[in-house]
Short mmCIF file of C-alpha atoms and ligand atoms in Angstrom, two decimals:
data_model
loop_
_atom_site.label_atom_id
_atom_site.label_comp_id
_atom_site.label_asym_id
_atom_site.label_seq_id
_atom_site.Cartn_x
_atom_site.Cartn_y
_atom_site.Cartn_z
CA MET A 1 -10.18 175.73 183.63
CA SER A 2 -8.85 179.15 182.69
CA ASN A 3 -10.17 181.45 180.01
CA LEU A 4 -8.14 182.02 176.87
CA LEU A 5 -8.86 185.12 174.81
CA VAL A 6 -7.77 185.36 171.19
CA VAL A 7 -7.87 188.23 168.74
CA GLY A 8 -7.00 187.68 165.11
CA SER A 9 -8.31 187.32 161.60
CA MET A 10 -11.36 185.43 160.39
CA ALA A 11 -10.93 185.05 156.68
CA ILE A 12 -11.98 183.60 153.41
CA ASP A 13 -8.91 182.07 151.77
CA SER A 14 -8.09 180.87 148.29
CA VAL A 15 -5.21 178.44 148.48
CA LYS A 16 -3.22 176.48 145.94
CA THR A 17 -0.80 173.70 146.85
CA PRO A 18 0.93 171.12 144.59
CA PHE A 19 -1.85 168.70 145.61
CA GLY A 20 -4.91 170.76 144.80
CA GLU A 21 -6.60 174.07 145.27
CA ARG A 22 -9.52 175.47 147.19
CA GLU A 23 -11.29 178.74 146.40
CA GLU A 24 -13.13 180.74 149.06
CA ALA A 25 -12.57 178.39 151.98
CA VAL A 26 -12.81 179.53 155.57
CA GLY A 27 -9.50 180.45 157.16
CA GLY A 28 -8.00 183.17 159.30
CA SER A 29 -5.55 183.09 162.16
CA ALA A 30 -8.20 183.38 164.88
CA THR A 31 -10.46 180.77 163.28
CA TYR A 32 -7.74 178.12 163.19
CA PHE A 33 -6.44 179.09 166.61
CA SER A 34 -9.87 178.87 168.27
CA ILE A 35 -10.79 175.53 166.78
CA SER A 36 -7.47 174.04 167.87
CA ALA A 37 -7.42 175.60 171.36
CA SER A 38 -11.04 174.54 171.98
CA PHE A 39 -9.73 170.98 172.46
CA PHE A 40 -8.07 172.19 175.68
CA ALA A 41 -9.64 175.35 177.11
CA ARG A 42 -12.58 177.78 177.11
CA ILE A 43 -12.01 180.17 174.22
CA ARG A 44 -13.20 183.74 173.82
CA LEU A 45 -12.87 185.10 170.33
CA VAL A 46 -12.54 188.76 169.28
CA ALA A 47 -12.58 189.35 165.51
CA VAL A 48 -14.53 190.98 162.71
CA ILE A 49 -16.44 189.25 159.94
CA GLY A 50 -18.32 190.57 156.93
CA ARG A 51 -21.84 189.73 155.84
CA ASP A 52 -20.47 186.95 153.60
CA PHE A 53 -18.85 184.88 156.38
CA PRO A 54 -20.38 181.37 156.45
CA GLU A 55 -22.88 180.71 159.28
CA ASP A 56 -21.79 177.08 159.20
CA THR A 57 -18.35 177.97 160.62
CA LEU A 58 -19.89 180.09 163.37
CA ASN A 59 -22.14 177.15 164.28
CA PHE A 60 -19.16 174.79 164.35
CA LEU A 61 -17.20 177.17 166.61
CA GLY A 62 -20.24 177.43 168.87
CA GLU A 63 -20.56 173.64 169.05
CA ARG A 64 -16.91 173.48 170.09
CA GLY A 65 -17.74 175.77 173.00
CA VAL A 66 -16.03 178.88 171.59
CA ASP A 67 -17.61 182.05 172.99
CA LEU A 68 -18.57 184.18 169.98
CA ALA A 69 -19.86 187.29 171.78
CA GLY A 70 -16.71 189.22 170.81
CA ILE A 71 -17.22 188.76 167.06
CA GLU A 72 -18.24 191.97 165.33
CA ARG A 73 -20.45 191.57 162.27
CA SER A 74 -19.80 194.29 159.76
CA HIS A 75 -21.64 195.15 156.53
CA GLY A 76 -18.61 194.90 154.26
CA GLU A 77 -16.80 191.89 152.90
CA THR A 78 -14.79 189.53 155.07
CA PHE A 79 -10.96 189.74 155.01
CA ARG A 80 -9.57 187.76 152.08
CA TRP A 81 -6.21 186.10 151.60
CA LYS A 82 -4.92 184.31 148.54
CA GLY A 83 -1.76 182.23 148.74
CA GLU A 84 0.14 179.38 147.19
CA TYR A 85 2.76 176.84 148.14
CA GLY A 86 5.36 175.12 145.99
CA PHE A 87 6.80 171.69 146.80
CA ASP A 88 8.48 173.37 149.76
CA LEU A 89 5.33 173.49 151.85
CA ASN A 90 7.06 175.44 154.60
CA THR A 91 6.69 178.84 152.99
CA ALA A 92 3.46 180.41 151.76
CA ARG A 93 3.62 182.91 148.94
CA THR A 94 0.98 185.59 149.39
CA LEU A 95 -0.70 186.46 146.08
CA GLU A 96 -3.29 188.85 147.44
CA THR A 97 -4.38 190.40 150.74
CA ARG A 98 -7.67 192.29 150.87
CA LEU A 99 -8.24 193.82 154.29
CA ASN A 100 -11.93 194.67 153.62
CA VAL A 101 -13.74 194.87 157.00
CA PHE A 102 -10.39 194.96 158.79
CA GLN A 103 -9.73 198.46 157.54
CA ALA A 104 -12.19 200.04 159.95
CA PHE A 105 -11.95 197.40 162.68
CA ARG A 106 -11.13 198.58 166.20
CA PRO A 107 -11.35 195.52 168.47
CA GLN A 108 -13.68 195.90 171.44
CA VAL A 109 -12.99 193.43 174.21
CA PRO A 110 -16.36 192.80 175.92
CA PRO A 111 -16.26 193.65 179.67
CA ALA A 112 -16.75 189.98 180.55
CA TYR A 113 -13.54 189.12 178.64
CA GLN A 114 -11.32 191.79 180.20
CA GLU A 115 -10.32 189.52 183.08
CA SER A 116 -9.08 186.71 180.80
CA GLU A 117 -6.00 185.01 182.24
CA TYR A 118 -4.46 183.93 178.96
CA LEU A 119 -4.28 186.08 175.85
CA PHE A 120 -3.16 185.24 172.35
CA LEU A 121 -2.68 187.96 169.76
CA ALA A 122 -2.93 185.95 166.56
CA ASN A 123 -1.64 187.27 163.25
CA ILE A 124 -3.32 190.63 162.68
CA ASP A 125 -2.27 194.29 162.43
CA PRO A 126 0.11 194.89 165.39
CA GLU A 127 -1.74 198.12 166.24
CA LEU A 128 -4.89 196.07 166.79
CA GLN A 129 -2.87 193.58 168.86
CA ALA A 130 -1.69 196.45 171.08
CA SER A 131 -5.20 197.83 171.49
CA VAL A 132 -6.35 194.45 172.81
CA LEU A 133 -3.42 194.38 175.24
CA ASP A 134 -4.63 197.78 176.49
CA GLN A 135 -8.08 196.39 177.21
CA VAL A 136 -7.19 193.19 179.09
CA LYS A 137 -6.64 193.93 182.78
CA SER A 138 -3.94 191.67 184.22
CA PRO A 139 -3.45 188.57 182.12
CA ARG A 140 -1.26 185.84 183.55
CA PHE A 141 0.34 185.02 180.21
CA THR A 142 0.34 186.76 176.83
CA ALA A 143 1.73 185.69 173.47
CA CYS A 144 1.62 186.92 169.90
CA ASP A 145 2.20 185.82 166.32
CA THR A 146 2.88 187.93 163.24
CA MET A 147 3.93 187.59 159.60
CA ASN A 148 6.13 189.22 156.92
CA PHE A 149 3.24 191.48 155.84
CA TRP A 150 3.43 193.28 159.22
CA ILE A 151 7.19 192.89 159.79
CA GLU A 152 7.70 194.82 156.57
CA GLY A 153 4.67 197.13 156.72
CA LYS A 154 4.35 198.01 160.43
CA ARG A 155 7.70 197.28 162.04
CA GLN A 156 7.62 199.99 164.73
CA GLU A 157 4.09 199.04 165.82
CA LEU A 158 5.11 195.39 165.91
CA LEU A 159 8.17 196.16 168.07
CA GLU A 160 5.86 197.97 170.49
CA THR A 161 3.61 194.89 170.76
CA LEU A 162 6.64 192.61 171.21
CA ARG A 163 7.88 194.74 174.10
CA ARG A 164 4.65 193.98 175.94
CA VAL A 165 4.14 190.20 175.54
CA ASP A 166 5.57 187.22 177.43
CA ALA A 167 6.02 185.04 174.35
CA VAL A 168 6.15 185.13 170.59
CA VAL A 169 5.29 182.23 168.28
CA ILE A 170 6.61 182.78 164.75
CA ASN A 171 7.98 180.77 161.89
CA GLU A 172 11.60 180.48 160.91
CA ALA A 173 11.52 182.90 157.97
CA GLU A 174 9.68 185.49 160.08
CA ALA A 175 12.23 185.18 162.89
CA ARG A 176 15.08 185.74 160.44
CA GLU A 177 13.37 188.73 158.86
CA LEU A 178 12.37 190.28 162.17
CA ALA A 179 15.86 189.91 163.63
CA GLY A 180 17.77 190.67 160.42
CA GLU A 181 19.86 187.59 161.20
CA SER A 182 20.07 184.35 159.21
CA ASN A 183 21.35 182.09 162.01
CA ILE A 184 18.24 180.87 163.80
CA VAL A 185 19.75 180.69 167.31
CA ARG A 186 21.13 184.22 167.06
CA ALA A 187 17.83 185.36 165.56
CA ALA A 188 15.92 183.90 168.53
CA ARG A 189 18.25 185.71 170.97
CA LYS A 190 17.68 188.98 169.16
CA VAL A 191 13.91 188.48 169.28
CA MET A 192 14.14 187.76 173.05
CA ALA A 193 16.00 191.06 173.42
CA MET A 194 12.96 192.79 171.86
CA GLY A 195 10.86 191.76 174.90
CA PRO A 196 9.40 188.24 174.96
CA LYS A 197 11.13 185.88 177.43
CA THR A 198 9.82 182.87 175.55
CA VAL A 199 10.40 182.49 171.82
CA VAL A 200 8.89 179.61 169.86
CA ILE A 201 10.07 179.16 166.30
CA LYS A 202 7.99 176.97 163.99
CA ARG A 203 9.97 175.16 161.33
CA GLY A 204 7.16 173.68 159.24
CA GLU A 205 7.63 169.95 158.64
CA TYR A 206 10.92 170.04 160.60
CA GLY A 207 9.25 170.75 163.93
CA ALA A 208 9.68 173.64 166.35
CA LEU A 209 12.25 175.18 168.68
CA LEU A 210 11.50 176.59 172.12
CA PHE A 211 13.89 179.20 173.57
CA GLN A 212 13.71 180.11 177.26
CA ASN A 213 16.66 181.64 179.12
CA ASP A 214 19.66 179.61 177.93
CA THR A 215 17.66 176.46 177.23
CA ILE A 216 16.61 175.23 173.80
CA PHE A 217 14.05 172.46 173.33
CA SER A 218 13.62 170.88 169.92
CA ALA A 219 10.26 169.33 169.04
CA PRO A 220 10.27 166.98 166.06
CA GLY A 221 7.99 167.29 163.09
CA LEU A 222 5.88 164.16 162.66
CA PRO A 223 6.78 162.53 159.34
CA LEU A 224 3.37 162.45 157.63
CA GLU A 225 2.54 160.64 154.41
CA ASN A 226 -0.33 162.92 153.50
CA ILE A 227 0.07 166.66 153.66
CA TYR A 228 -2.42 168.60 151.56
CA ASP A 229 -2.51 172.15 152.82
CA PRO A 230 -0.18 173.79 155.36
CA THR A 231 -2.47 176.84 155.71
CA GLY A 232 -3.35 177.33 159.34
CA ALA A 233 -0.54 175.08 160.62
CA GLY A 234 0.98 178.01 162.52
CA ASP A 235 -2.33 178.99 164.09
CA THR A 236 -3.39 175.46 165.04
CA PHE A 237 0.11 175.05 166.54
CA ALA A 238 -0.36 178.19 168.63
CA GLY A 239 -3.87 177.01 169.60
CA GLY A 240 -2.58 173.70 170.92
CA LEU A 241 0.29 175.39 172.75
CA MET A 242 -1.76 178.14 174.39
CA GLY A 243 -4.77 175.87 174.99
CA TYR A 244 -2.61 173.35 176.82
CA LEU A 245 -0.94 176.06 178.96
CA ALA A 246 -4.34 177.51 179.86
CA SER A 247 -5.75 174.08 180.71
CA THR A 248 -2.93 173.13 183.09
CA GLY A 249 -1.85 176.56 184.37
CA ASP A 250 1.67 175.09 184.42
CA LEU A 251 4.08 177.72 183.12
CA SER A 252 7.22 175.80 184.13
CA HIS A 253 9.79 174.95 181.46
CA ALA A 254 8.62 171.31 181.49
CA GLY A 255 5.06 172.54 180.96
CA PHE A 256 6.19 174.58 177.96
CA ARG A 257 7.89 171.54 176.45
CA ARG A 258 4.64 169.58 176.64
CA ALA A 259 2.73 172.58 175.27
CA VAL A 260 5.04 172.79 172.24
CA ILE A 261 4.34 169.10 171.55
CA TYR A 262 0.56 169.65 171.82
CA GLY A 263 0.99 172.53 169.37
CA SER A 264 2.83 170.21 167.00
CA VAL A 265 0.10 167.57 167.41
CA MET A 266 -2.67 170.00 166.42
CA ALA A 267 -0.73 171.35 163.43
CA SER A 268 0.00 167.82 162.23
CA PHE A 269 -3.73 167.10 162.00
CA ASN A 270 -4.62 170.38 160.33
CA VAL A 271 -2.25 169.92 157.37
CA GLU A 272 -3.92 166.62 156.47
CA SER A 273 -6.68 168.43 154.56
CA PHE A 274 -7.73 171.82 153.20
CA SER A 275 -9.17 174.58 155.38
CA TYR A 276 -10.09 173.16 158.82
CA ASP A 277 -11.73 170.04 157.36
CA ARG A 278 -9.65 167.59 159.41
CA MET A 279 -10.49 169.40 162.64
CA ARG A 280 -14.19 168.78 162.06
CA SER A 281 -13.96 165.08 162.81
CA LEU A 282 -10.98 165.19 165.17
CA THR A 283 -11.49 163.65 168.63
CA ALA A 284 -9.74 164.26 171.95
CA ALA A 285 -8.66 160.60 171.93
CA GLU A 286 -6.87 161.09 168.59
CA VAL A 287 -5.14 164.19 169.95
CA HIS A 288 -3.77 162.39 173.00
CA SER A 289 -2.78 159.33 171.00
CA ARG A 290 -0.75 161.46 168.61
CA TYR A 291 1.01 163.08 171.58
CA GLY A 292 2.22 159.55 172.37
CA GLN A 293 3.43 159.15 168.79
CA PHE A 294 5.56 162.30 169.15
CA SER A 295 7.01 160.97 172.37
CA ASP A 296 7.91 157.65 170.72
CA LEU A 297 9.33 159.40 167.67
CA ALA A 298 11.88 161.44 169.58
CA HIS A 299 12.61 159.13 172.51
CA PHE A 300 16.16 157.90 173.12
CA GLU A 301 18.22 156.86 176.15
CA ARG A 302 20.90 159.00 177.68
CA LEU A 303 24.14 156.92 177.72
P1 AMP B 401 -0.71 180.20 159.00
O1 AMP B 401 -1.14 179.48 160.24
O2 AMP B 401 0.52 180.99 159.22
O3 AMP B 401 -0.69 179.29 157.80
O4 AMP B 401 -1.85 181.33 158.73
C1 AMP B 401 -2.78 181.21 157.71
C2 AMP B 401 -3.92 182.19 157.88
O5 AMP B 401 -3.44 183.53 158.04
C3 AMP B 401 -4.81 182.20 156.64
O6 AMP B 401 -6.01 181.52 156.90
C4 AMP B 401 -5.01 183.69 156.33
O7 AMP B 401 -6.37 184.03 156.21
C5 AMP B 401 -4.37 184.43 157.49
N1 AMP B 401 -3.67 185.64 157.04
C6 AMP B 401 -2.92 185.79 155.92
N2 AMP B 401 -2.44 187.05 155.83
C7 AMP B 401 -2.89 187.72 156.92
C8 AMP B 401 -2.72 189.07 157.41
N3 AMP B 401 -1.99 189.97 156.76
N4 AMP B 401 -3.31 189.40 158.59
C9 AMP B 401 -4.05 188.48 159.26
N5 AMP B 401 -4.25 187.21 158.86
C10 AMP B 401 -3.68 186.82 157.70
#
């Protein structure tokens, strides 16, 4: 099994959805990513936490086999994000972002991690993403995520990171904003022209699109009766996708199609409860069974 390195945020989130709210719950792009990817591969995590980050989450990550040696413990407060969702659960509205310990964070990739074959730059300052790219020697496959906060605030730095990665995994609104193009197919083409040969666009409850060369694959969204909190859907999606690629080593187009479905599977579980609560009890058997559900959902005969 290959090693998958992730850098991103570990956060304390306050989230409000039409179905409830949760104050000071654990979140962060790297937290969600690692938990999800740990169902498939060996994960190495580089991030910064403050003195107030719950030990319980670190223990859970450890139990899931995530290597925590790359987590820096700082004296300040952990990164905080506050957001809300309306009945359209596909778009989060950011109410507050407090960088806290992120402000002084310069990621240090431990020597033992520098040979990692797979690298995911989760949503974090694109300058920090680039500094991790500098430190990893010759990864087989690299991908990144981002969000409007960085598209608007650090566009040039983000374009530099995009030039250097094999794939980008972003949501529909981010793709439109990044490309300055409302049509999603044209937006994906423009993003490919920025560097990444593979573009994956997450469309919330409507599924995901994979763009490679001239081929488009459309993954369905699983119609779920209970969706409580979409926070972390994008990161658990990326965790399933990257984790599956790292576990099989199959970077063919067919392999990517399966990886996009595993990403969708992981996201579909995560939205069933607040924070990463659903992932706590999730089993590998449930993951594989839901993959079958996706296959049944979208299956039809060619005439
Ligand atoms: P998503 O998977 O897109 O729903 O990502 C949700 C996570 O992103 C939350 O748990 C937040 O803590 C984290 N987040 C929000 N804003 C930022 C930011 N500017 N940089 C890094 N992480 C963020």
